Amino acid sequence: MTVITCIPPLAALPYNTLVVAAGVAAVGCAAGVVGCFAMLRRRALVGDAAAHASLAGVAGAFLLTGRRDLPMLLAGAFAAAAAGMVALVLVRRFTRTRDDAATAIVIGVAFGLGIMLVSGIPRWGFAGSAGLEQMLLGHTAAVTVADATLLATVSLLAMAVVACFTKEATLVAFDAAFAAAAGWPVAAIDVALLGLVAAMVVTGLPAAGAVLVTALLVIPPVAARQWTDRVGPLLVLAGAIGLAAALAGVAVSATVPGLPTGPLVVLAAATVCGVSLLAAPGRGLVARRIERAAVTRRAIRGMLIDACRREADAADATFDHAAVVGAVAGDGPRERRSVSRAWDDLVRQGLIEPLAAGPRWRLTPAGRGAAAERSRRRDGWLRLMETAPDEVRAGLTIDLPAPAATPTATAGKGVP
Amino acid sequence: MTGVTLTVLAATGSGWAMHGWAIATAAVVAAGCAVVGTLLVVRRLSLLGDAVSHAVLPGLAVAVLAGGRPGGLLVFVGAVVAALLTVGAARGVNAAGGLDEDSGAGVVFTTMFAVGVVLVTVFARRMHLDAQCLLYGDLEYVPFETLAIAGLDVPRAFVSGATVFVLLVAAAAATWKLQVFTAFDPAAARAAGLPVAAVTTGLLVATAMATVASFETVGAVLVVALLVVPAAAAELLVRRLHQLAIVAVLLAVAGAVIGYLVAWAGNVNAAGAIAVVLGVEYVVVACLTPDDGIVARLCGRLGLAWRVACEDRLATLWREEESGATGAAVGGLVAARLRAGGLIERQGPDWRLTARGRREAETIVRSHRLWEAWLGRHADLPLDHLHPPAEWVEHHLGRDVRRRIEQDLGRGGGDPHGRDIPPEV
């Protein structure tokens, strides 16, 4: 609580809102953590099936107890989510229906059942059912202090379970076959994972609603995955992103009247995810674009220096700028631009230099060394490709020049 | 809501005509979805259908804000654009993050839906979009908004649903060979120079169209049930793509009609009831499909277990006669079956094999011992490991296999335990 009151946009909010924010933040954090394993196990949308099924459970629990009491409703939702998962497993086990269709069937039919029951409750004369429909899109403002405490407790428990079984879950997520062979109870671990997913879906219901709670499970892990290749940091980061998104969503919806909290939390998480997909170092789109450009530029430099040496060998150890660039670049203006950038690189690296007299250029000693090294490596690869058995050659993925452009072995002998 | 509607319908005295229109609308919309759904299911794109059906919400909202009428062209375009955006973004997320299909779709469609909900909430006053209706559908209200066609008051939703259905069927029929090829071997289709990417895009546009046509009747989230469930059920029943499409359409129409009637009787939301009825259809089909339905396979297994039990009992009696021991008590269902089949008979206090029973028992024991002998010769197994596999295989060896094993072993040999192998009967 004290942490939350320190955050500027939240500090001015009434106590009740803060309690709700704490509950929702705990849910966001735990859902992010649990979602990591669902993502790694390639079952990201299993949570979606559980979420859609939970609505029927909410309605069923209300029909049975006749009261709108959050713990009861959530218990019903959990039972229905678990039943949805069982249905999924049964369809996979006993029919020819493929996984994607099985998931879609559970989503559609279970949600239909939920809507049927929810629509029936008031028409069948049950009083006090108002607000059940809000489980569809979430209605954070209706969460009481006791409810928030419940949500936070379940979330903390879920995170504790994940913390205790990280090793086992990681093993199953990355190599289920090995885990089974090594004697780990893979089925039990999977069931536990599904149970955790169902629990998080149900806890997320009051905050985000049945349709959007999947987002809390899916988006933070996808965002966190961009920044790390290790499971520990992934869990921490996904939890942090979920938490931050929840707080941001609550803060915005509290300051701007009329905006629903759940979708805002999802949009906050989606923003983080978009930024991560674009800007994360290593895996991000921008980083990979830059890396690819650097690789291309290096390749062009290599082609240029080869061309320089060919020209130099053909003439009096000097060459013409236009001839070399023309040999490497095609006709396109973009291609010519990137080739002349690579030319400038070579000059800057001291591999080629202009002659003191006249417009012609020559390779420096360092440039000749670099060209010789390239040709030595290429000859090595060519020998390997010629002598290697077919099955090895098929696995070699080096971009060799087309045969016509391959310099003959004699070309290398001119190098001092 | 429906309660009121139904009262109104009853009061107007034209209840049946009104319900008839609602049922017809539901049926035609379901049929259109089933056509698209067939292709989605066989191409393993079911979840894309789910994603698209969620993601058209913001497109719809923006189109309505821009002045589009529900059912109008602008709304259609908005939804299709949103659907294509979703799919493109999902592919982008997958590619950028190196993720599997599920994650990319999950990220994008939840985000799109969130955008849609925020738009609908913020601009609720300015648009005639009811979030409740978008999510649940309002099949009950369909008959109240009509167009006059040839002197008849036809509900607008029926007209748009029927138009979309006809368009989808025509598009599917026109590209049928392409669809079949792409569905069953996309790689080969691409290698053959067919426009696979264009076919996929067209399928997504069709999904968006079917989704929009269903919006007002069954609501956003239940479209996935109409798209996937009939096709998945049909896939269990038939194997050829055109049969699959036809069966899917029939199942969808049946589901729509029965679902509406259930909703009418139970006074509940019609879209939900239709989805549930479709689910029931799927379960029934999964259970009752001939050959590989759950019930058929269960019966097959029980039948096999029963045959194995009977044959084992016969073989036991035969072995007892062979070793000279008698008097083993035979009782229970298995004995009753053997006795009814004339395979065993009572002699004093004991049960004996009849001549027919002896012949059958000899065949089984012969299979058993041949298999032991063959394993003993070819598989490097200790003597006490030969019996368990033979105990299974004895029930499955045919005359031809027995003859070939015997040829392989050479005549006159016994089994590895030194007992004679009975001759072929």
Short mmCIF file of N, CA and C in Angstrom, two decimals, chain B residues 255-315:
data_model
loop_
_atom_site.label_atom_id
_atom_site.label_comp_id
_atom_site.label_asym_id
_atom_site.label_seq_id
_atom_site.Cartn_x
_atom_site.Cartn_y
_atom_site.Cartn_z
N GLY B 255 -28.49 -26.60 -36.01
CA GLY B 255 -28.15 -25.99 -34.73
C GLY B 255 -28.87 -24.66 -34.54
N ALA B 256 -28.91 -23.87 -35.60
CA ALA B 256 -29.56 -22.56 -35.49
C ALA B 256 -31.05 -22.72 -35.19
N VAL B 257 -31.72 -23.63 -35.92
CA VAL B 257 -33.16 -23.80 -35.73
C VAL B 257 -33.46 -24.34 -34.33
N ILE B 258 -32.76 -25.45 -33.98
CA ILE B 258 -33.02 -26.05 -32.66
C ILE B 258 -32.65 -25.07 -31.56
N GLY B 259 -31.51 -24.40 -31.73
CA GLY B 259 -31.05 -23.46 -30.71
C GLY B 259 -32.08 -22.36 -30.48
N TYR B 260 -32.64 -21.83 -31.57
CA TYR B 260 -33.63 -20.77 -31.41
C TYR B 260 -34.85 -21.28 -30.66
N LEU B 261 -35.28 -22.49 -31.03
CA LEU B 261 -36.47 -23.04 -30.37
C LEU B 261 -36.20 -23.27 -28.88
N VAL B 262 -34.98 -23.76 -28.57
CA VAL B 262 -34.61 -23.96 -27.16
C VAL B 262 -34.65 -22.63 -26.43
N ALA B 263 -34.08 -21.60 -27.06
CA ALA B 263 -34.05 -20.29 -26.43
C ALA B 263 -35.47 -19.77 -26.20
N TRP B 264 -36.32 -20.02 -27.16
CA TRP B 264 -37.71 -19.59 -27.06
C TRP B 264 -38.38 -20.29 -25.88
N ALA B 265 -38.19 -21.60 -25.83
CA ALA B 265 -38.83 -22.37 -24.77
C ALA B 265 -38.26 -21.99 -23.40
N GLY B 266 -36.93 -21.79 -23.32
CA GLY B 266 -36.31 -21.54 -22.02
C GLY B 266 -36.19 -20.07 -21.69
N ASN B 267 -36.63 -19.20 -22.61
CA ASN B 267 -36.56 -17.76 -22.40
C ASN B 267 -35.14 -17.30 -22.11
N VAL B 268 -34.19 -17.71 -22.96
CA VAL B 268 -32.81 -17.29 -22.77
C VAL B 268 -32.30 -16.69 -24.08
N ASN B 269 -31.07 -16.20 -24.03
CA ASN B 269 -30.43 -15.60 -25.20
C ASN B 269 -30.28 -16.62 -26.32
N ALA B 270 -30.77 -16.27 -27.52
CA ALA B 270 -30.81 -17.23 -28.61
C ALA B 270 -29.41 -17.59 -29.10
N ALA B 271 -28.52 -16.60 -29.16
CA ALA B 271 -27.17 -16.89 -29.67
C ALA B 271 -26.47 -17.90 -28.78
N GLY B 272 -26.58 -17.69 -27.47
CA GLY B 272 -25.96 -18.63 -26.53
C GLY B 272 -26.53 -20.02 -26.71
N ALA B 273 -27.87 -20.10 -26.86
CA ALA B 273 -28.51 -21.41 -27.00
C ALA B 273 -28.03 -22.08 -28.29
N ILE B 274 -27.88 -21.30 -29.37
CA ILE B 274 -27.41 -21.89 -30.63
C ILE B 274 -26.01 -22.46 -30.45
N ALA B 275 -25.14 -21.70 -29.77
CA ALA B 275 -23.77 -22.20 -29.55
C ALA B 275 -23.80 -23.49 -28.75
N VAL B 276 -24.65 -23.53 -27.72
CA VAL B 276 -24.71 -24.73 -26.89
C VAL B 276 -25.23 -25.91 -27.70
N VAL B 277 -26.28 -25.68 -28.51
CA VAL B 277 -26.82 -26.77 -29.33
C VAL B 277 -25.76 -27.27 -30.30
N LEU B 278 -24.98 -26.34 -30.88
CA LEU B 278 -23.90 -26.77 -31.77
C LEU B 278 -22.90 -27.64 -31.01
N GLY B 279 -22.60 -27.24 -29.77
CA GLY B 279 -21.68 -28.03 -28.95
C GLY B 279 -22.23 -29.42 -28.71
N VAL B 280 -23.54 -29.50 -28.43
CA VAL B 280 -24.17 -30.80 -28.21
C VAL B 280 -24.07 -31.63 -29.49
N GLU B 281 -24.33 -30.99 -30.64
CA GLU B 281 -24.19 -31.70 -31.91
C GLU B 281 -22.79 -32.29 -32.05
N TYR B 282 -21.78 -31.47 -31.70
CA TYR B 282 -20.40 -31.94 -31.83
C TYR B 282 -20.18 -33.16 -30.94
N VAL B 283 -20.64 -33.07 -29.70
CA VAL B 283 -20.42 -34.19 -28.76
C VAL B 283 -21.12 -35.44 -29.28
N VAL B 284 -22.37 -35.29 -29.77
CA VAL B 284 -23.10 -36.44 -30.29
C VAL B 284 -22.35 -37.05 -31.47
N VAL B 285 -21.90 -36.18 -32.38
CA VAL B 285 -21.17 -36.69 -33.54
C VAL B 285 -19.90 -37.40 -33.10
N ALA B 286 -19.15 -36.76 -32.17
CA ALA B 286 -17.89 -37.37 -31.72
C ALA B 286 -18.14 -38.73 -31.10
N CYS B 287 -19.27 -38.86 -30.40
CA CYS B 287 -19.56 -40.14 -29.76
C CYS B 287 -20.05 -41.17 -30.76
N LEU B 288 -20.93 -40.76 -31.68
CA LEU B 288 -21.68 -41.74 -32.47
C LEU B 288 -21.16 -41.96 -33.88
N THR B 289 -20.09 -41.28 -34.28
CA THR B 289 -19.56 -41.51 -35.63
C THR B 289 -19.28 -43.00 -35.82
N PRO B 290 -19.74 -43.58 -36.95
CA PRO B 290 -19.40 -44.97 -37.20
C PRO B 290 -17.88 -45.11 -37.34
N ASP B 291 -17.37 -46.28 -37.05
CA ASP B 291 -15.95 -46.63 -37.19
C ASP B 291 -15.04 -45.98 -36.16
N ASP B 292 -14.90 -44.63 -36.19
CA ASP B 292 -13.95 -44.11 -35.21
C ASP B 292 -14.57 -43.11 -34.24
N GLY B 293 -15.88 -43.18 -34.03
CA GLY B 293 -16.49 -42.42 -32.97
C GLY B 293 -16.13 -43.03 -31.62
N ILE B 294 -16.38 -42.25 -30.57
CA ILE B 294 -15.98 -42.73 -29.25
C ILE B 294 -16.73 -44.01 -28.90
N VAL B 295 -18.04 -44.03 -29.17
CA VAL B 295 -18.83 -45.21 -28.84
C VAL B 295 -18.38 -46.41 -29.68
N ALA B 296 -18.15 -46.16 -30.99
CA ALA B 296 -17.75 -47.26 -31.86
C ALA B 296 -16.42 -47.85 -31.40
N ARG B 297 -15.49 -46.95 -31.02
CA ARG B 297 -14.18 -47.48 -30.60
C ARG B 297 -14.29 -48.20 -29.27
N LEU B 298 -15.15 -47.68 -28.38
CA LEU B 298 -15.37 -48.35 -27.09
C LEU B 298 -15.95 -49.74 -27.33
N CYS B 299 -16.95 -49.82 -28.23
CA CYS B 299 -17.57 -51.11 -28.53
C CYS B 299 -16.52 -52.05 -29.11
N GLY B 300 -15.68 -51.51 -30.01
CA GLY B 300 -14.64 -52.34 -30.61
C GLY B 300 -13.72 -52.92 -29.55
N ARG B 301 -13.34 -52.06 -28.59
CA ARG B 301 -12.43 -52.53 -27.54
C ARG B 301 -13.10 -53.56 -26.65
N LEU B 302 -14.36 -53.28 -26.29
CA LEU B 302 -15.08 -54.23 -25.43
C LEU B 302 -15.23 -55.56 -26.16
N GLY B 303 -15.55 -55.48 -27.48
CA GLY B 303 -15.72 -56.71 -28.26
C GLY B 303 -14.44 -57.52 -28.29
N LEU B 304 -13.33 -56.81 -28.45
CA LEU B 304 -12.05 -57.49 -28.50
C LEU B 304 -11.76 -58.15 -27.15
N ALA B 305 -12.00 -57.39 -26.07
CA ALA B 305 -11.73 -57.93 -24.73
C ALA B 305 -12.57 -59.19 -24.50
N TRP B 306 -13.81 -59.15 -24.95
CA TRP B 306 -14.73 -60.28 -24.79
C TRP B 306 -14.23 -61.49 -25.57
N ARG B 307 -13.81 -61.26 -26.81
CA ARG B 307 -13.32 -62.37 -27.63
C ARG B 307 -12.07 -62.98 -27.00
N VAL B 308 -11.17 -62.11 -26.52
CA VAL B 308 -9.94 -62.60 -25.91
C VAL B 308 -10.27 -63.44 -24.68
N ALA B 309 -11.23 -62.99 -23.88
CA ALA B 309 -11.59 -63.74 -22.67
C ALA B 309 -12.12 -65.11 -23.04
N CYS B 310 -13.01 -65.17 -24.07
CA CYS B 310 -13.58 -66.45 -24.49
C CYS B 310 -12.49 -67.38 -25.01
N GLU B 311 -11.63 -66.84 -25.86
CA GLU B 311 -10.60 -67.69 -26.45
C GLU B 311 -9.62 -68.19 -25.40
N ASP B 312 -9.29 -67.31 -24.43
CA ASP B 312 -8.38 -67.73 -23.37
C ASP B 312 -8.98 -68.88 -22.57
N ARG B 313 -10.30 -68.79 -22.30
CA ARG B 313 -10.94 -69.85 -21.53
C ARG B 313 -10.91 -71.18 -22.28
N LEU B 314 -11.19 -71.11 -23.60
CA LEU B 314 -11.14 -72.32 -24.43
C LEU B 314 -9.75 -72.94 -24.39
N ALA B 315 -8.73 -72.06 -24.55
CA ALA B 315 -7.36 -72.57 -24.59
C ALA B 315 -6.98 -73.20 -23.25
#
